[in-house]
Amino acid sequence: MRRILPSLALVVFFSTAAARAGDLKLWYDKPADPTLPAKYGEKSPGWEQALPVGSGRLGAMVFGGTSSERIQFNVDTLWTGKPHGYVRQGAREHLDEVRKLVFESMQDTLDATEKDPKQKAAADLFRAKMISDPVRQKAFQPCGDLLFTFPGHDNVTNYRRELDLSTAIATTIYTVGDTTYMREVFASYPDNAIVVRVTSSLPGRLSFTMKLTSPHAESSNAVVGEAIALRGRVIDPVPQRQPGSRFEARVRATSTGGETRVTKDGISVKGANACTLVVVAATDVVNFQDVSGDPSARCEQYLQALSGKDYKTLRDAAVADHQKLFNRVSIDLGTSEASNLPINQRIDRVRKAGNPGGAMGKNPPLPGEIKGGLDADPALAALFFQYGRYMLIGSSRPGSQPANLQGVWNELLNPPWESKYTTNINVEMNYWPAELTNLSECHEPLFAMIDDLRISGARTAKEQYGCRGWVLHHNTDLWRGTAPINNIDGMWPTGGAWLCHHLWEHYQFTGDKEFLAKRAYPAMKEACEFFLDFLVKDPKTDWLVTIPSHSPEQGPLNAGPAMDMQLIRALFEYTTGASHVLGDVDSDFIAKVAETRKQLVPDQVGQDGMLQEWKQDWGQKDKGHRHMSPLWGLYPGSEFYSQMSDQKLWAGVRSLLESRGDGSTGWSYAWRIPLWARAGDGEFAYRQLNIQMARRVLPNLFDLCGPYQADGNYGATAGIAEMLLQSHVRVRDGYEIELLPALPKAWPKGSVTGLCARGGFEVDMSWDNGKLTRASVRSLRGTPGRVRYGKENIDLPVGFPATIEYADGFKGLAR
Ligand code: FUC
């Protein structure tokens, strides 16, 4: 008996470990085939099946071919354009006139559109004199491709390719005759490289050629030492073929056995056992104001640092680095036989099973659909959750650019919306999972971007409006453009306020006072300064309003839309809170902020019983609109949380949420997940996830806006976290943590470990039959508050780190 027990335990351990490892893999029995027709509407068909790896600074897509293989790679600072301030000269002189026209166009009974002559005049003047110069911002660019040819690898058996989220390695494996070939690809943050390892199971059987190419017309190859170099320059097609950033990539191959030759066109390997290729890449961009970097010197430096490191050393370092972040959170939402299928088949099953029926929202149910496609595959939801975390680790690491609309994975010279940073939902959504899912470090590139925007946004505040502080409108790019772009919907001055929310959130989760003092508070204070100057009195009501402004991508130019007011109220509150934490600094300034805050337009409920989107009661212009702007205060903001006693307001919030219905773009489903979770309705939250999976996910699990857009991936991850755990700052007495606030019926049994809560807590939970069975809430900082599960609750001890256990009821504390 004694002998059996340990081995039984081992079996149990290994089978759970195997199930877990399997749950963290995207695997396929076919390569991403670029000759297949684009099934889901992507421009490059193979792309929707290729697998991403990333180190924040570098990204690559692995296609997993046999006789030919493509690895497409990017470097985060390769963009069109050059350092540039976007403010249109003389914009400021037209502000008063635009304001006057917008105020005049805002009749109470009139649903202002450009049919209204005043509105049209305001919009025309804005477009002619106040929009940024040029009107659009610049685009993130692809860098190059490694194109492999493996002669004789046409007829293969035992083919499998996979991406293991737990190691961040993409593997392709297949057999030709009696030889098995394997390729592993990963992007290493510690070693600043993309690494490709090719092996054959029998010695001397590995032969291939590799070409290094680029989609950029102005590029050429050279041999530099033992490496092949690709050197090029981005040419911006807009407005007239302007030369932009210079870049370089280098590939060095080290083979065991056989013969390896490097020429300027590529690398050829004959009769080897194995080969390791390292890829490094750099641009001339030092920062948004300085492009004096030397891409060649940078590549040389990266390659030198890699000298003497064998494959195992590189692999071990990359895996350890990834796992340090990734392994902090585990999740199990249940498994089913679907877990044994290739991922594209699993997605197809959800797609075919269709979406939940019902007539919610503007999207009619698909024909023949039945309820709950994802119900049959709960592990796919868990995988999708972890995939968002994987993508954040891959696209946003300290020192890199923040994750853009496509993370760091783009192959197009003219990507949708320039693959830049849209700030009226998209870039913020990218960062929703950062703190919640224990990836706080991955938030850093966003903060570094805010450091830059304080500089570029201060110029815009001054030149465009004559205001102090800094402002950001609804987009930015590598050059930190901050002026209003594109069209009248670019005239939305609260992008910076929304970014400040992330500064305060980081402090709420980490308690990092140095961060608060040195970076968050100064940025928030200067953002407040902008609004103190920019807000003006509404002549009819005496409320203070933003003008001209927009409710993101809906309706006319107007004054004081609800979302602006919520964002500014939150910014003022955070800045006041930060000043208090820092010893009541700037008390006169803070008094002014508090006084101004009281005069902002309050949240209002309209005649239709719904929360108003605009200052005036204009009702619903587009019932199912993708943007959930006036519900910002529900998620990611928290303004409604502190007003729970206001039943009319809550009814208005809920009613608007219902009226907006299902999403449309991937990210709009993803936003509805945490919104419904905050409304305490796990079923509707789950419904959005379910439909997102059925309609808006590619076979490589990339989210679709229309084209691929990463925000919906990151957002769904945050949404799932919000269904399982919520945390709020309570008005008077610390934090409130809610366990399983919106658990859907589809996940009756499960567990999660390592989620984070505001106030500095880490939470593990298991549940069964839809009920919490065990929980462990670890307080890392001893902050006060309360843990709640349904109607049960327990107060947190103050002043010391502790663990609260729940096992069929709260069990109190362990020091
Ligand atoms: C916002 C959205 C669009 C798209 C774009 C990148 O403007 O309204 O749907 O996601 O960003």
CSV table of C-alpha atoms in Angstrom, one decimal, residues 310-563:
chain,number,residue,atom,x,y,z
A,310,ASP,CA,24.1,28.0,-27.2
A,311,TYR,CA,20.5,27.1,-28.1
A,312,LYS,CA,19.7,25.6,-24.7
A,313,THR,CA,21.0,28.7,-22.9
A,314,LEU,CA,18.9,31.0,-25.0
A,315,ARG,CA,15.8,28.7,-24.7
A,316,ASP,CA,16.1,28.3,-21.0
A,317,ALA,CA,16.5,32.1,-20.4
A,318,ALA,CA,13.5,32.9,-22.6
A,319,VAL,CA,11.3,30.3,-21.1
A,320,ALA,CA,12.2,31.3,-17.5
A,321,ASP,CA,11.6,34.9,-18.3
A,322,HIS,CA,8.2,34.1,-19.8
A,323,GLN,CA,7.1,31.8,-17.1
A,324,LYS,CA,8.0,34.3,-14.4
A,325,LEU,CA,5.1,36.3,-15.6
A,326,PHE,CA,2.8,33.8,-17.3
A,327,ASN,CA,2.7,31.2,-14.4
A,328,ARG,CA,1.4,33.7,-11.9
A,329,VAL,CA,-2.2,32.9,-13.0
A,330,SER,CA,-3.7,29.6,-13.7
A,331,ILE,CA,-7.3,29.0,-14.6
A,332,ASP,CA,-9.5,25.9,-15.1
A,333,LEU,CA,-13.1,26.3,-16.3
A,334,GLY,CA,-13.7,22.7,-17.0
A,335,THR,CA,-12.7,20.4,-19.9
A,336,SER,CA,-14.6,18.4,-22.5
A,337,GLU,CA,-13.7,16.1,-25.3
A,338,ALA,CA,-13.4,19.2,-27.5
A,339,SER,CA,-10.0,19.8,-25.8
A,340,ASN,CA,-8.5,17.0,-27.8
A,341,LEU,CA,-9.2,18.7,-31.2
A,342,PRO,CA,-7.1,21.1,-33.1
A,343,ILE,CA,-7.9,24.7,-32.2
A,344,ASN,CA,-9.3,25.7,-35.6
A,345,GLN,CA,-11.8,22.8,-35.3
A,346,ARG,CA,-12.7,23.9,-31.8
A,347,ILE,CA,-13.4,27.4,-33.1
A,348,ASP,CA,-15.4,26.0,-36.0
A,349,ARG,CA,-17.5,24.1,-33.6
A,350,VAL,CA,-18.3,27.1,-31.6
A,351,ARG,CA,-19.0,29.0,-34.8
A,352,LYS,CA,-21.3,26.3,-36.2
A,353,ALA,CA,-23.1,25.8,-32.9
A,354,GLY,CA,-23.8,29.4,-33.3
A,355,ASN,CA,-24.7,32.0,-30.8
A,356,PRO,CA,-27.2,32.2,-28.1
A,357,GLY,CA,-30.6,33.0,-29.6
A,358,GLY,CA,-32.8,35.8,-28.5
A,359,ALA,CA,-33.3,39.2,-30.0
A,360,MET,CA,-30.9,41.3,-28.0
A,361,GLY,CA,-29.1,44.0,-29.8
A,362,LYS,CA,-29.0,44.9,-33.5
A,363,ASN,CA,-27.3,41.7,-34.6
A,364,PRO,CA,-29.9,39.1,-35.5
A,365,PRO,CA,-29.2,35.5,-34.5
A,366,LEU,CA,-27.4,33.6,-37.2
A,367,PRO,CA,-29.7,31.2,-39.1
A,368,GLY,CA,-29.9,27.7,-37.7
A,369,GLU,CA,-28.1,28.6,-34.6
A,370,ILE,CA,-28.5,26.8,-31.3
A,371,LYS,CA,-27.7,28.0,-27.8
A,372,GLY,CA,-24.3,28.4,-26.3
A,373,GLY,CA,-21.6,27.2,-28.7
A,374,LEU,CA,-18.9,27.7,-26.1
A,375,ASP,CA,-20.7,25.7,-23.5
A,376,ALA,CA,-19.4,22.5,-25.0
A,377,ASP,CA,-15.8,23.7,-24.7
A,378,PRO,CA,-15.2,25.6,-21.5
A,379,ALA,CA,-11.5,25.0,-21.8
A,380,LEU,CA,-11.5,27.1,-24.9
A,381,ALA,CA,-12.7,30.1,-22.8
A,382,ALA,CA,-9.9,29.4,-20.4
A,383,LEU,CA,-7.4,29.2,-23.3
A,384,PHE,CA,-8.7,32.5,-24.7
A,385,PHE,CA,-8.2,34.1,-21.3
A,386,GLN,CA,-4.6,32.9,-21.1
A,387,TYR,CA,-4.0,33.9,-24.7
A,388,GLY,CA,-4.8,37.5,-23.9
A,389,ARG,CA,-2.2,37.3,-21.1
A,390,TYR,CA,0.2,35.6,-23.5
A,391,MET,CA,-0.3,38.4,-26.1
A,392,LEU,CA,0.3,41.1,-23.5
A,393,ILE,CA,3.6,39.5,-22.4
A,394,GLY,CA,4.5,39.2,-26.1
A,395,SER,CA,3.7,42.8,-27.1
A,396,SER,CA,4.4,45.0,-24.0
A,397,ARG,CA,7.6,44.7,-21.9
A,398,PRO,CA,9.6,47.4,-20.1
A,399,GLY,CA,11.6,49.3,-22.8
A,400,SER,CA,9.3,48.4,-25.7
A,401,GLN,CA,6.6,50.4,-27.3
A,402,PRO,CA,3.1,49.8,-25.9
A,403,ALA,CA,0.9,47.1,-27.5
A,404,ASN,CA,-0.7,48.8,-30.6
A,405,LEU,CA,-3.9,47.9,-32.4
A,406,GLN,CA,-2.3,44.7,-33.6
A,407,GLY,CA,-0.1,44.1,-30.6
A,408,VAL,CA,3.2,43.9,-32.3
A,409,TRP,CA,2.0,41.6,-35.1
A,410,ASN,CA,1.5,43.3,-38.4
A,411,GLU,CA,2.5,42.3,-42.0
A,412,LEU,CA,0.8,45.2,-43.9
A,413,LEU,CA,2.5,48.3,-45.2
A,414,ASN,CA,-0.9,50.0,-45.0
A,415,PRO,CA,-2.4,48.4,-41.9
A,416,PRO,CA,-6.0,49.1,-40.7
A,417,TRP,CA,-6.2,52.3,-38.8
A,418,GLU,CA,-2.4,52.5,-39.2
A,419,SER,CA,-2.0,49.8,-36.5
A,420,LYS,CA,-1.4,52.7,-34.1
A,421,TYR,CA,-2.9,53.7,-30.7
A,422,THR,CA,-6.6,54.6,-30.6
A,423,THR,CA,-7.3,56.1,-27.2
A,424,ASN,CA,-11.1,56.3,-27.1
A,425,ILE,CA,-11.2,52.6,-26.1
A,426,ASN,CA,-8.6,50.5,-27.9
A,427,VAL,CA,-5.2,51.1,-26.3
A,428,GLU,CA,-6.8,51.2,-22.9
A,429,MET,CA,-8.5,47.9,-23.5
A,430,ASN,CA,-5.1,46.4,-24.4
A,431,TYR,CA,-4.1,47.2,-20.8
A,432,TRP,CA,-7.2,46.1,-18.9
A,433,PRO,CA,-5.7,42.7,-18.0
A,434,ALA,CA,-2.4,44.1,-16.9
A,435,GLU,CA,-3.0,44.6,-13.2
A,436,LEU,CA,-5.9,42.2,-12.8
A,437,THR,CA,-4.1,39.2,-14.2
A,438,ASN,CA,-0.8,39.7,-12.4
A,439,LEU,CA,1.2,41.3,-15.3
A,440,SER,CA,1.8,44.7,-13.7
A,441,GLU,CA,5.2,45.0,-15.3
A,442,CYS,CA,3.7,44.7,-18.8
A,443,HIS,CA,1.8,48.0,-18.0
A,444,GLU,CA,5.1,49.9,-18.0
A,445,PRO,CA,5.3,50.7,-21.8
A,446,LEU,CA,1.9,52.5,-21.5
A,447,PHE,CA,3.3,54.7,-18.7
A,448,ALA,CA,6.4,55.4,-20.7
A,449,MET,CA,4.1,56.6,-23.5
A,450,ILE,CA,2.3,58.8,-21.0
A,451,ASP,CA,5.7,60.3,-20.1
A,452,ASP,CA,6.1,61.3,-23.8
A,453,LEU,CA,2.5,62.5,-24.2
A,454,ARG,CA,3.0,64.9,-21.3
A,455,ILE,CA,5.6,66.6,-23.6
A,456,SER,CA,3.9,66.4,-26.9
A,457,GLY,CA,0.4,67.0,-25.4
A,458,ALA,CA,1.6,70.1,-23.6
A,459,ARG,CA,2.6,71.6,-27.0
A,460,THR,CA,-0.8,70.8,-28.3
A,461,ALA,CA,-2.6,72.1,-25.3
A,462,LYS,CA,-0.8,75.4,-25.7
A,463,GLU,CA,-0.8,75.8,-29.5
A,464,GLN,CA,-4.3,74.4,-30.1
A,465,TYR,CA,-6.2,75.9,-27.2
A,466,GLY,CA,-3.9,78.2,-25.2
A,467,CYS,CA,-4.2,75.9,-22.2
A,468,ARG,CA,-1.7,74.7,-19.6
A,469,GLY,CA,-1.1,71.0,-18.9
A,470,TRP,CA,-1.3,68.3,-21.6
A,471,VAL,CA,-4.0,67.0,-23.9
A,472,LEU,CA,-4.4,63.9,-26.0
A,473,HIS,CA,-7.3,63.4,-28.5
A,474,HIS,CA,-8.5,60.1,-29.8
A,475,ASN,CA,-5.3,58.7,-31.4
A,476,THR,CA,-1.6,58.7,-31.0
A,477,ASP,CA,1.3,57.1,-32.9
A,478,LEU,CA,5.0,56.5,-32.5
A,479,TRP,CA,5.6,60.3,-32.8
A,480,ARG,CA,3.2,60.9,-30.0
A,481,GLY,CA,0.7,62.9,-32.1
A,482,THR,CA,-1.8,64.5,-29.8
A,483,ALA,CA,-3.9,66.9,-32.0
A,484,PRO,CA,-7.4,65.9,-33.1
A,485,ILE,CA,-7.1,63.8,-36.3
A,486,ASN,CA,-9.2,62.3,-39.1
A,487,ASN,CA,-12.5,64.1,-38.9
A,488,ILE,CA,-14.9,65.7,-36.4
A,489,ASP,CA,-14.9,62.6,-34.2
A,490,GLY,CA,-11.2,63.2,-33.6
A,491,MET,CA,-12.3,66.2,-31.6
A,492,TRP,CA,-12.4,64.4,-28.3
A,493,PRO,CA,-10.1,66.0,-25.7
A,494,THR,CA,-10.2,63.3,-23.0
A,495,GLY,CA,-7.9,60.6,-24.3
A,496,GLY,CA,-5.2,61.8,-21.8
A,497,ALA,CA,-7.7,61.7,-18.9
A,498,TRP,CA,-8.5,58.1,-19.7
A,499,LEU,CA,-4.8,57.2,-19.8
A,500,CYS,CA,-4.4,58.8,-16.4
A,501,HIS,CA,-6.9,56.2,-15.1
A,502,HIS,CA,-4.2,53.6,-15.8
A,503,LEU,CA,-1.7,55.5,-13.6
A,504,TRP,CA,-4.1,55.5,-10.7
A,505,GLU,CA,-5.0,51.9,-11.2
A,506,HIS,CA,-1.4,50.9,-11.1
A,507,TYR,CA,-1.0,52.6,-7.8
A,508,GLN,CA,-4.2,51.0,-6.5
A,509,PHE,CA,-2.9,47.5,-7.2
A,510,THR,CA,0.7,48.0,-6.3
A,511,GLY,CA,0.8,50.7,-3.7
A,512,ASP,CA,4.0,52.0,-5.3
A,513,LYS,CA,4.3,55.5,-3.8
A,514,GLU,CA,7.5,56.3,-5.7
A,515,PHE,CA,5.6,55.7,-8.9
A,516,LEU,CA,2.8,57.8,-7.6
A,517,ALA,CA,5.1,60.7,-6.7
A,518,LYS,CA,7.4,60.7,-9.6
A,519,ARG,CA,5.3,59.7,-12.6
A,520,ALA,CA,1.6,59.4,-11.8
A,521,TYR,CA,0.9,62.5,-9.8
A,522,PRO,CA,2.8,64.9,-12.1
A,523,ALA,CA,1.1,63.6,-15.2
A,524,MET,CA,-2.4,63.6,-13.5
A,525,LYS,CA,-1.8,67.1,-12.1
A,526,GLU,CA,-0.8,68.5,-15.5
A,527,ALA,CA,-3.8,66.7,-17.1
A,528,CYS,CA,-6.0,68.5,-14.5
A,529,GLU,CA,-4.4,71.8,-15.4
A,530,PHE,CA,-5.5,71.3,-19.0
A,531,PHE,CA,-9.1,70.8,-18.0
A,532,LEU,CA,-9.1,73.7,-15.5
A,533,ASP,CA,-8.3,75.9,-18.4
A,534,PHE,CA,-10.3,74.1,-21.1
A,535,LEU,CA,-13.6,73.7,-19.4
A,536,VAL,CA,-16.1,76.5,-20.0
A,537,LYS,CA,-19.5,77.4,-18.6
A,538,ASP,CA,-22.5,76.2,-20.5
A,539,PRO,CA,-24.6,79.4,-20.9
A,540,LYS,CA,-27.9,77.6,-20.3
A,541,THR,CA,-27.1,75.6,-17.2
A,542,ASP,CA,-23.9,77.0,-15.7
A,543,TRP,CA,-22.4,73.6,-15.7
A,544,LEU,CA,-18.8,73.3,-16.8
A,545,VAL,CA,-18.4,71.5,-20.1
A,546,THR,CA,-15.8,70.4,-22.6
A,547,ILE,CA,-16.4,72.1,-25.9
A,548,PRO,CA,-16.0,71.2,-28.7
A,549,SER,CA,-16.1,67.5,-28.0
A,550,HIS,CA,-17.7,64.3,-29.0
A,551,SER,CA,-19.1,61.2,-27.4
A,552,PRO,CA,-16.7,58.7,-29.1
A,553,GLU,CA,-17.7,58.1,-32.7
A,554,GLN,CA,-21.3,59.0,-32.2
A,555,GLY,CA,-23.4,62.1,-32.8
A,556,PRO,CA,-22.4,65.7,-33.5
A,557,LEU,CA,-19.8,68.1,-32.2
A,558,ASN,CA,-21.2,69.0,-28.8
A,559,ALA,CA,-20.5,70.2,-25.3
A,560,GLY,CA,-20.0,68.1,-22.1
A,561,PRO,CA,-20.9,64.5,-23.2
A,562,ALA,CA,-21.3,62.1,-20.3
A,563,MET,CA,-18.1,60.2,-20.9
